[in-house]
Coordinates of C-alpha atoms (C1' of nucleotides) in Angstrom, one line a residue:
Chain G
X1463 CA 0.2 0.1 0.2
X1464 CA 2.5 3.0 -1.5
X1465 CA 5.1 2.5 1.1
X1466 CA 6.3 5.0 3.7
X1467 CA 9.9 3.4 3.6
X1468 CA 11.1 5.8 1.7
X1469 CA 10.1 9.0 3.7
X1470 CA 11.3 7.6 6.8
X1471 CA 14.6 7.2 4.8
X1472 CA 14.6 10.5 3.4
X1473 CA 13.7 12.3 6.8
X1474 CA 16.9 10.4 8.3
X1475 CA 18.9 11.6 5.7
X1476 CA 17.4 15.0 6.2
X1477 CA 19.9 15.3 9.3
X1478 CA 22.8 15.2 7.0
X1479 CA 24.5 12.5 4.8
X1480 CA 24.4 8.7 6.1
X1481 CA 25.0 5.2 5.1
X1482 CA 22.0 2.7 4.8
X1483 CA 23.5 1.1 8.1
X1484 CA 23.6 4.6 9.6
X1485 CA 20.4 5.1 8.5
X1486 CA 19.0 2.2 10.2
X1487 CA 21.0 2.8 13.4
X1488 CA 19.0 6.2 13.6
X1489 CA 15.5 5.4 12.8
X1490 CA 16.0 2.8 15.8
X1491 CA 17.4 5.3 18.0
X1492 CA 15.3 7.8 17.6
X1493 CA 11.7 7.0 16.0
X1494 CA 12.4 3.0 17.2
X1495 CA 9.1 3.3 19.4
X1496 CA 7.0 3.9 16.5
X1497 CA 8.7 3.0 13.2
X1498 CA 10.6 0.0 12.0
X1499 CA 12.7 -0.5 9.2
X1500 CA 14.3 -3.6 8.1
X1501 CA 17.7 -3.8 5.8
X1502 CA 16.0 -6.0 3.5
X1503 CA 14.0 -3.2 2.4
X1504 CA 16.1 -0.5 2.9
X1505 CA 18.8 -1.3 0.7
X1506 CA 16.6 -1.7 -2.2
X1507 CA 15.0 1.6 -1.3
X1508 CA 18.0 3.7 -1.1
X1509 CA 18.7 2.3 -4.8
X1510 CA 14.7 3.3 -5.9
X1511 CA 15.5 6.8 -4.3
X1512 CA 18.9 7.3 -6.0
X1513 CA 16.9 6.2 -9.3
X1514 CA 14.7 8.4 -8.6
X1515 CA 17.0 11.3 -8.1
X1516 CA 16.0 12.2 -4.6
X1517 CA 19.0 10.7 -3.0
X1518 CA 22.9 10.5 -4.3
X1519 CA 25.8 8.6 -3.4
X1520 CA 28.2 10.9 -2.1
X1521 CA 31.3 8.5 -1.1
X1522 CA 31.7 5.1 -1.8
X1523 CA 34.2 3.1 -0.6
X1524 CA 35.8 4.6 2.3
X1525 CA 37.4 2.1 5.5
X1526 CA 34.7 0.2 6.1
X1527 CA 33.5 0.3 2.2
X1528 CA 30.5 2.1 3.2
X1529 CA 28.3 4.0 0.5
X1530 CA 27.3 7.5 2.0
X1531 CA 24.0 8.9 0.7
X1532 CA 23.1 12.4 0.7
X1533 CA 19.3 14.1 0.3
X1534 CA 19.2 16.1 -3.2
X1535 CA 16.9 19.2 -3.2
X1536 CA 14.4 16.9 -5.0
X1537 CA 14.3 15.0 -2.4
X1538 CA 13.7 17.1 0.1
X1539 CA 10.6 18.2 -1.7
X1540 CA 9.5 15.0 -2.0
X1541 CA 9.7 14.8 1.9
X1542 CA 8.5 18.2 2.5
X1543 CA 5.2 17.2 0.3
X1544 CA 4.9 14.4 1.7
X1545 CA 4.9 15.7 5.4
X1546 CA 2.3 18.4 3.9
X1547 CA 0.0 15.8 2.9
X1548 CA -2.9 16.0 5.3
X1549 CA -3.4 12.2 5.3
X1550 CA -1.9 9.2 7.0
X1551 CA -2.2 6.1 6.3
X1552 CA -3.9 3.9 9.0
X1553 CA -3.4 -0.2 9.0
X1554 CA -5.9 -2.2 9.5
X1555 CA -5.7 -2.7 13.4
X1556 CA -4.0 -6.3 15.0
X1557 CA -3.4 -6.2 18.4
X1558 CA -3.1 -9.8 19.8
X1559 CA -3.1 -9.0 23.3
X1560 CA -6.2 -7.5 23.0
X1561 CA -7.9 -10.0 21.2
X1562 CA -6.5 -12.9 23.6
X1563 CA -8.1 -10.8 26.2
X1564 CA -11.3 -10.7 24.6
X1565 CA -11.7 -14.2 24.3
X1566 CA -10.6 -14.6 27.7
X1567 CA -14.0 -16.8 28.7
X1568 CA -12.8 -19.6 27.0
X1569 CA -9.8 -20.0 29.6
X1570 CA -9.4 -19.8 33.4
X1571 CA -9.1 -15.9 34.5
X1572 CA -5.9 -16.5 35.9
X1573 CA -4.2 -16.7 32.3
X1574 CA -6.0 -13.1 31.6
X1575 CA -4.7 -11.8 34.7
X1576 CA -1.2 -13.0 34.2
X1577 CA -1.4 -11.7 30.5
X1578 CA -2.2 -8.7 32.2
X1579 CA 0.6 -8.7 34.5
X1580 CA 3.0 -9.3 32.0
X1581 CA 1.7 -6.6 30.0
X1582 CA 2.0 -3.8 32.7
X1583 CA 5.4 -5.5 33.1
X1584 CA 6.2 -4.4 29.8
X1585 CA 5.1 -1.0 29.9
X1586 CA 6.9 -0.1 33.2
X1587 CA 10.1 -1.2 31.4
X1588 CA 9.1 0.7 28.1
X1589 CA 8.7 3.7 31.0
X1590 CA 12.2 3.4 31.9
X1591 CA 13.5 3.8 28.5
X1592 CA 11.5 7.0 27.8
X1593 CA 12.7 8.4 30.8
X1594 CA 16.0 7.9 29.4
X1595 CA 15.2 9.6 26.2
X1596 CA 13.5 12.3 28.2
X1597 CA 16.8 13.4 30.0
X1598 CA 18.6 13.2 27.0
X1599 CA 15.8 15.4 25.0
X1600 CA 15.6 17.9 27.8
X1601 CA 19.3 18.5 28.2
X1602 CA 19.8 22.2 27.6
X1603 CA 22.7 21.6 25.3
X1604 CA 21.1 19.6 23.4
X1605 CA 18.4 22.0 22.2
X1606 CA 17.7 22.2 18.5
X1607 CA 15.0 22.8 15.9
X1608 CA 14.0 19.3 16.2
X1609 CA 13.4 19.5 19.9
X1610 CA 9.7 20.3 20.5
X1611 CA 8.3 17.6 17.5
X1612 CA 10.6 15.1 19.3
X1613 CA 9.7 15.6 22.8
X1614 CA 5.7 15.8 21.4
X1615 CA 6.2 11.7 19.9
X1616 CA 8.1 11.4 23.3
X1617 CA 5.0 12.7 25.2
X1618 CA 2.5 10.5 22.9
X1619 CA 4.4 7.4 24.2
X1620 CA 4.4 8.7 28.1
X1621 CA 0.8 9.1 27.7
X1622 CA 0.0 6.2 26.4
X1623 CA 1.9 3.9 29.2
X1624 CA 0.2 6.1 31.7
X1625 CA -3.0 5.1 30.1
X1626 CA -2.2 1.9 29.5
X1627 CA -0.8 1.4 33.2
X1628 CA -3.7 2.9 34.8
X1629 CA -6.0 0.4 32.6
X1630 CA -4.0 -2.6 34.1
X1631 CA -4.9 -1.3 37.3
X1632 CA -8.5 -1.2 36.4
X1633 CA -9.0 -3.9 34.7
X1634 CA -6.9 -6.5 37.3
X1635 CA -9.8 -5.2 39.7
X1636 CA -12.6 -5.8 36.7
X1637 CA -10.7 -9.3 36.2
X1638 CA -10.0 -10.9 39.5
X1639 CA -13.0 -9.9 41.6
X1640 CA -16.3 -11.6 40.4
X1641 CA -17.3 -15.1 39.4
X1642 CA -13.8 -16.9 39.1
X1643 CA -16.3 -19.6 40.1
X1644 CA -18.6 -19.3 36.7
X1645 CA -15.7 -21.1 34.5
X1646 CA -17.0 -23.4 32.1
X1647 CA -14.6 -25.9 30.8
X1648 CA -12.4 -29.0 31.1
X1649 CA -9.2 -27.0 32.7
X1650 CA -9.1 -27.1 36.5
Chain X
X1242 CA 4.9 -14.8 10.6
X1243 CA 2.3 -17.5 11.6
X1244 CA -0.9 -15.9 10.9
X1245 CA -3.4 -15.3 13.7
X1246 CA -6.4 -15.2 11.7
X1247 CA -7.2 -18.7 12.3
X1248 CA -7.6 -17.8 16.1
X1249 CA -9.7 -15.2 15.2
X1250 CA -12.1 -17.4 13.5
X1251 CA -12.1 -19.4 16.4
X1252 CA -12.9 -17.3 18.9
X1253 CA -15.7 -16.2 16.7
X1254 CA -16.9 -19.6 16.0
X1255 CA -17.0 -20.2 19.5
X1256 CA -20.1 -18.1 20.4
X1257 CA -21.9 -20.5 17.9
X1258 CA -22.0 -21.6 14.5
X1259 CA -21.8 -19.2 11.6
X1260 CA -21.3 -18.4 7.9
X1261 CA -17.9 -16.8 7.2
X1262 CA -19.7 -13.7 6.0
X1263 CA -21.3 -13.4 9.7
X1264 CA -17.9 -14.3 11.3
X1265 CA -16.9 -11.3 9.4
X1266 CA -19.7 -9.2 10.5
X1267 CA -19.3 -10.1 14.1
X1268 CA -15.6 -9.6 14.2
X1269 CA -16.1 -6.1 13.0
X1270 CA -18.6 -5.4 15.2
X1271 CA -17.2 -6.9 18.2
X1272 CA -13.1 -6.8 17.9
X1273 CA -13.3 -4.0 15.0
X1274 CA -11.4 -1.9 16.7
X1275 CA -8.4 -3.6 17.6
X1276 CA -8.7 -6.4 15.0
X1277 CA -9.3 -6.8 11.1
X1278 CA -9.8 -9.5 8.7
X1279 CA -10.8 -9.6 5.0
X1280 CA -12.6 -11.7 3.0
X1281 CA -9.8 -12.6 1.2
X1282 CA -8.5 -14.1 4.1
X1283 CA -11.1 -15.5 6.2
X1284 CA -12.4 -18.1 3.0
X1285 CA -8.8 -19.7 2.5
X1286 CA -8.3 -19.6 6.3
X1287 CA -12.1 -21.6 6.6
X1288 CA -11.3 -23.9 4.2
X1289 CA -7.8 -24.7 6.3
X1290 CA -9.2 -24.8 9.0
X1291 CA -11.9 -27.8 7.9
X1292 CA -8.9 -29.8 6.7
X1293 CA -7.2 -29.1 10.0
X1294 CA -10.6 -31.0 12.1
X1295 CA -10.7 -27.7 13.8
X1296 CA -14.1 -26.6 12.2
X1297 CA -16.6 -28.6 10.3
X1298 CA -18.9 -27.2 7.7
X1299 CA -22.3 -27.8 9.3
X1300 CA -24.8 -27.0 6.8
X1301 CA -24.8 -26.0 3.3
X1302 CA -27.5 -24.4 0.9
X1303 CA -30.1 -22.8 2.7
X1304 CA -31.6 -19.9 1.8
X1305 CA -29.1 -17.5 0.6
X1306 CA -27.0 -20.7 -0.2
X1307 CA -24.4 -20.0 2.9
X1308 CA -22.7 -22.4 4.3
X1309 CA -22.6 -22.7 8.2
X1310 CA -19.4 -23.7 10.1
X1311 CA -19.3 -24.7 13.4
X1312 CA -16.0 -25.4 16.0
X1313 CA -15.0 -28.7 16.6
X1314 CA -14.1 -30.1 20.1
X1315 CA -10.5 -30.3 18.6
X1316 CA -10.7 -26.5 17.1
X1317 CA -12.0 -25.4 21.2
X1318 CA -8.7 -27.2 22.3
X1319 CA -6.7 -25.0 19.7
X1320 CA -8.5 -21.8 20.8
X1321 CA -7.9 -22.5 24.2
X1322 CA -4.1 -23.5 23.8
X1323 CA -3.4 -20.4 21.9
X1324 CA -5.1 -18.7 24.8
X1325 CA -3.3 -20.0 27.2
X1326 CA 0.2 -19.4 25.4
X1327 CA 1.8 -16.7 27.5
X1328 CA 3.2 -14.7 24.1
X1329 CA 1.7 -12.1 21.5
X1330 CA 2.7 -11.1 18.4
X1331 CA 3.8 -7.6 18.3
X1332 CA 4.1 -6.4 14.9
X1333 CA 7.0 -3.8 14.2
X1334 CA 5.4 -0.5 14.8
X1335 CA 4.5 1.6 12.2
X1336 CA 2.4 4.9 12.9
X1337 CA 2.7 7.3 9.9
X1338 CA 1.1 10.0 12.2
X1339 CA 3.7 10.0 14.8
X1340 CA 6.5 9.9 11.9
X1341 CA 5.0 13.1 10.0
X1342 CA 4.9 14.7 13.4
X1343 CA 8.7 14.0 14.2
X1344 CA 9.9 15.1 10.9
X1345 CA 7.9 18.5 11.6
X1346 CA 10.6 20.9 11.9
X1347 CA 10.8 20.5 7.7
X1348 CA 7.6 21.9 7.0
X1349 CA 5.8 25.0 8.9
X1350 CA 4.4 24.6 12.3
X1351 CA 0.7 25.4 10.9
X1352 CA 1.0 21.6 9.3
X1353 CA 1.7 19.9 12.0
X1354 CA -0.7 21.8 14.1
X1355 CA -3.7 21.1 11.6
X1356 CA -2.4 17.6 11.7
X1357 CA -2.8 17.6 15.3
X1358 CA -6.2 19.1 15.4
X1359 CA -7.2 16.5 12.8
X1360 CA -5.8 13.8 14.6
X1361 CA -8.2 14.8 17.8
X1362 CA -11.1 15.1 16.0
X1363 CA -10.9 11.3 15.0
X1364 CA -10.3 11.0 18.3
X1365 CA -13.5 12.7 19.7
X1366 CA -15.6 10.9 16.6
X1367 CA -14.2 7.3 18.3
X1368 CA -15.1 8.3 21.5
X1369 CA -18.5 8.7 20.6
X1370 CA -18.9 5.0 19.0
X1371 CA -16.6 3.9 22.1
X1372 CA -19.7 5.4 24.4
X1373 CA -22.5 3.3 22.1
X1374 CA -20.9 0.3 22.6
X1375 CA -20.2 0.7 26.6
X1376 CA -24.2 1.5 26.9
X1377 CA -24.9 -2.0 25.2
X1378 CA -22.4 -3.8 27.2
X1379 CA -23.4 -2.4 30.3
X1380 CA -26.8 -2.9 30.0
X1381 CA -28.0 -5.5 32.6
X1382 CA -30.0 -7.6 30.1
X1383 CA -27.0 -8.1 28.3
X1384 CA -24.7 -9.8 31.2
X1385 CA -23.1 -12.7 29.9
X1386 CA -20.0 -14.5 30.7
X1387 CA -18.0 -12.2 28.3
X1388 CA -19.2 -8.9 29.7
X1389 CA -15.8 -8.8 31.8
X1390 CA -13.5 -9.3 28.9
X1391 CA -15.1 -7.2 26.6
X1392 CA -15.6 -4.2 28.9
X1393 CA -12.1 -4.8 29.5
X1394 CA -11.0 -4.5 25.8
X1395 CA -13.4 -1.3 25.6
X1396 CA -11.6 0.5 28.6
X1397 CA -8.6 -0.3 26.8
X1398 CA -9.8 1.8 23.9
X1399 CA -11.3 4.3 26.2
X1400 CA -8.1 4.8 28.2
X1401 CA -6.2 5.5 25.0
X1402 CA -8.5 7.9 23.9
X1403 CA -8.3 9.8 26.9
X1404 CA -4.7 9.8 27.1
X1405 CA -4.8 10.6 23.1
X1406 CA -6.6 13.7 24.0
X1407 CA -4.9 14.9 26.8
X1408 CA -1.5 14.8 24.6
X1409 CA -3.2 16.7 22.0
X1410 CA -3.8 19.2 24.1
X1411 CA -0.5 19.6 25.6
X1412 CA 1.2 19.1 22.6
X1413 CA -0.6 21.9 20.8
X1414 CA 0.7 24.0 23.6
X1415 CA 4.1 22.4 22.9
X1416 CA 3.8 23.3 19.3
X1417 CA 2.2 26.8 18.9
X1418 CA 4.2 28.1 21.5
X1419 CA 7.8 29.3 20.7
X1420 CA 10.1 29.6 17.5
X1421 CA 7.2 29.6 14.5
X1422 CA 9.8 32.3 13.3
X1423 CA 12.9 30.2 13.2
X1424 CA 11.6 28.5 10.1
X1425 CA 14.0 27.1 7.6
X1426 CA 13.0 26.7 4.3
X1427 CA 11.5 27.5 0.9
X1428 CA 7.7 27.6 2.1
X1429 CA 6.2 30.9 2.9
Chain F
dA352 C1' 44.1 -15.7 16.0
dG353 C1' 39.8 -15.1 16.7
dC354 C1' 36.0 -12.8 17.8
dC355 C1' 32.7 -9.4 17.4
dC356 C1' 30.4 -5.6 15.0
dC357 C1' 30.2 -2.8 10.8
dA358 C1' 28.7 -3.2 6.7
dT359 C1' 26.3 -4.3 2.1
dG360 C1' 23.3 -7.0 -0.3
dT361 C1' 20.0 -10.9 -2.1
dA362 C1' 16.1 -14.5 -2.4
dA363 C1' 12.5 -16.7 -0.9
dC364 C1' 8.7 -16.6 1.6
dC365 C1' 4.6 -15.6 3.4
dC366 C1' 0.4 -12.5 4.8
dG367 C1' -2.8 -9.4 3.8
dT368 C1' -5.1 -6.3 0.8
dT369 C1' -7.6 -5.1 -3.2
dA370 C1' -9.8 -6.2 -7.0
dC371 C1' -12.4 -8.8 -9.7
dA372 C1' -16.3 -12.1 -10.7
dT373 C1' -20.9 -14.1 -9.7
dG374 C1' -25.3 -14.8 -8.2
dA375 C1' -29.4 -14.9 -5.4
dT376 C1' -32.8 -12.5 -2.3
dT377 C1' -34.9 -8.5 -0.1
dT378 C1' -36.0 -4.0 -0.3
dA379 C1' -37.7 0.5 -2.3
Chain E
dT1168 C1' -37.6 -3.3 -11.5
dA1169 C1' -33.8 -1.5 -10.0
dA1170 C1' -30.4 -1.2 -5.7
dA1171 C1' -28.7 -2.7 -1.6
dT1172 C1' -27.2 -6.4 0.7
dC1173 C1' -26.0 -11.1 1.5
dA1174 C1' -23.1 -14.4 0.0
dT1175 C1' -19.1 -17.1 -1.8
dG1176 C1' -15.3 -17.2 -3.6
dT1177 C1' -10.2 -16.5 -6.8
dA1178 C1' -6.4 -13.8 -8.4
dA1179 C1' -2.9 -10.7 -8.9
dC1180 C1' 0.0 -7.9 -6.4
dG1181 C1' 3.1 -5.9 -3.2
dG1182 C1' 5.0 -4.8 1.1
dG1183 C1' 8.0 -6.6 4.6
dT1184 C1' 10.5 -10.1 7.2
dT1185 C1' 13.8 -14.1 7.8
dA1186 C1' 17.3 -16.0 6.6
dC1187 C1' 21.4 -16.3 4.0
dA1188 C1' 25.9 -15.2 1.9
dT1189 C1' 30.0 -12.5 2.2
dG1190 C1' 33.6 -9.7 4.0
dG1191 C1' 36.7 -5.8 6.2
dG1192 C1' 37.8 -3.8 10.3
dG1193 C1' 39.0 -3.3 15.5
dC1194 C1' 39.7 -5.1 20.0
dT1195 C1' 41.5 -8.5 23.1

DNA sequence: AGCCCCATGTAACCCGTTACATGATTTA
DNA sequence: TAAATCATGTAACGGGTTACATGGGGCT
């Protein structure tokens, strides 16, 4: 469905010339919590982008035999026009965690409660990494034109986490409370 | 990556025998906010499930020439063992909305702010549909063994919405406040 | 000398969407 | 009788992951 991979790449290259390998690293370190690219995708895409004139091979065969790509003015235009496009693609949702929870009645409550606990645990772990990112981002030495936008996406994650944890608490009560007895089915 | 489609189908069939068409409708009406299946996926999967003995064709060629499938005991076992599996697959994240926001510095702030507004608008619209679902779900006449689980997933959506809206408010302030002047780039 | 990280790439595979084809039945 | 909905299905296409292949460079 009209892949967005190229725009992620353009965005990364807008910070300066980079190799594919570095682009991947950068994406992981910055947008990794809400965007992912694999090498199998990136290498072909960089060829395409070069063919389209949105990117140029700036330097080749350094010490590690790496290829440095740079954004062209046309590439920057393409990035901008994608950013100006009001729409964004929403993938058909597929949340296996919620799906399992939804069908919880077919299984003893303990399973759903345990699942919930593991989920909360994951959230708390993520929370810690977000805090690290926050410290880095709020460091006054690191202030740049990206700060507000980067902070915005970070805050999005933090709000989601916060809501998620509150939900875990609430839901634990909801599932623990009543009819554990009213189980049907063969297992214990 | 080991499709979960079959389990969504098993879960739907666990509520009673149904046609593929009805399964789709049911999934949309119940888990539609966090799970999606297309016909192009469902029809082949029902053949597989039949071949695997997890489902049987119970009735064929009624008034609308529809085929009613029913869960077998083995199918129910399969559903259960999937539900008991502690893991769940997390797809590599791809949130185009956040990605565009993240790269916002390449474009006048007005674009990001407008995007934010549209996002909030979408959330508010969803909120309304959640409220309708809630009323239905809390109707004492409709109480059944699914209620707690279904309510749990609904609450998850509601918390996410609530967090999302709070974030919109906060972020609007963050992006509107300072350096609109400090734009770089060719466009106004 | 050996290992791990850097670095580039290809190929197979699969999941899932989209579009298409077909026709019966209800409703306006 | 025309349109909308019910209902089943197939085929093409594409995006993305995974696994594999290959080798240089730096560190111990």
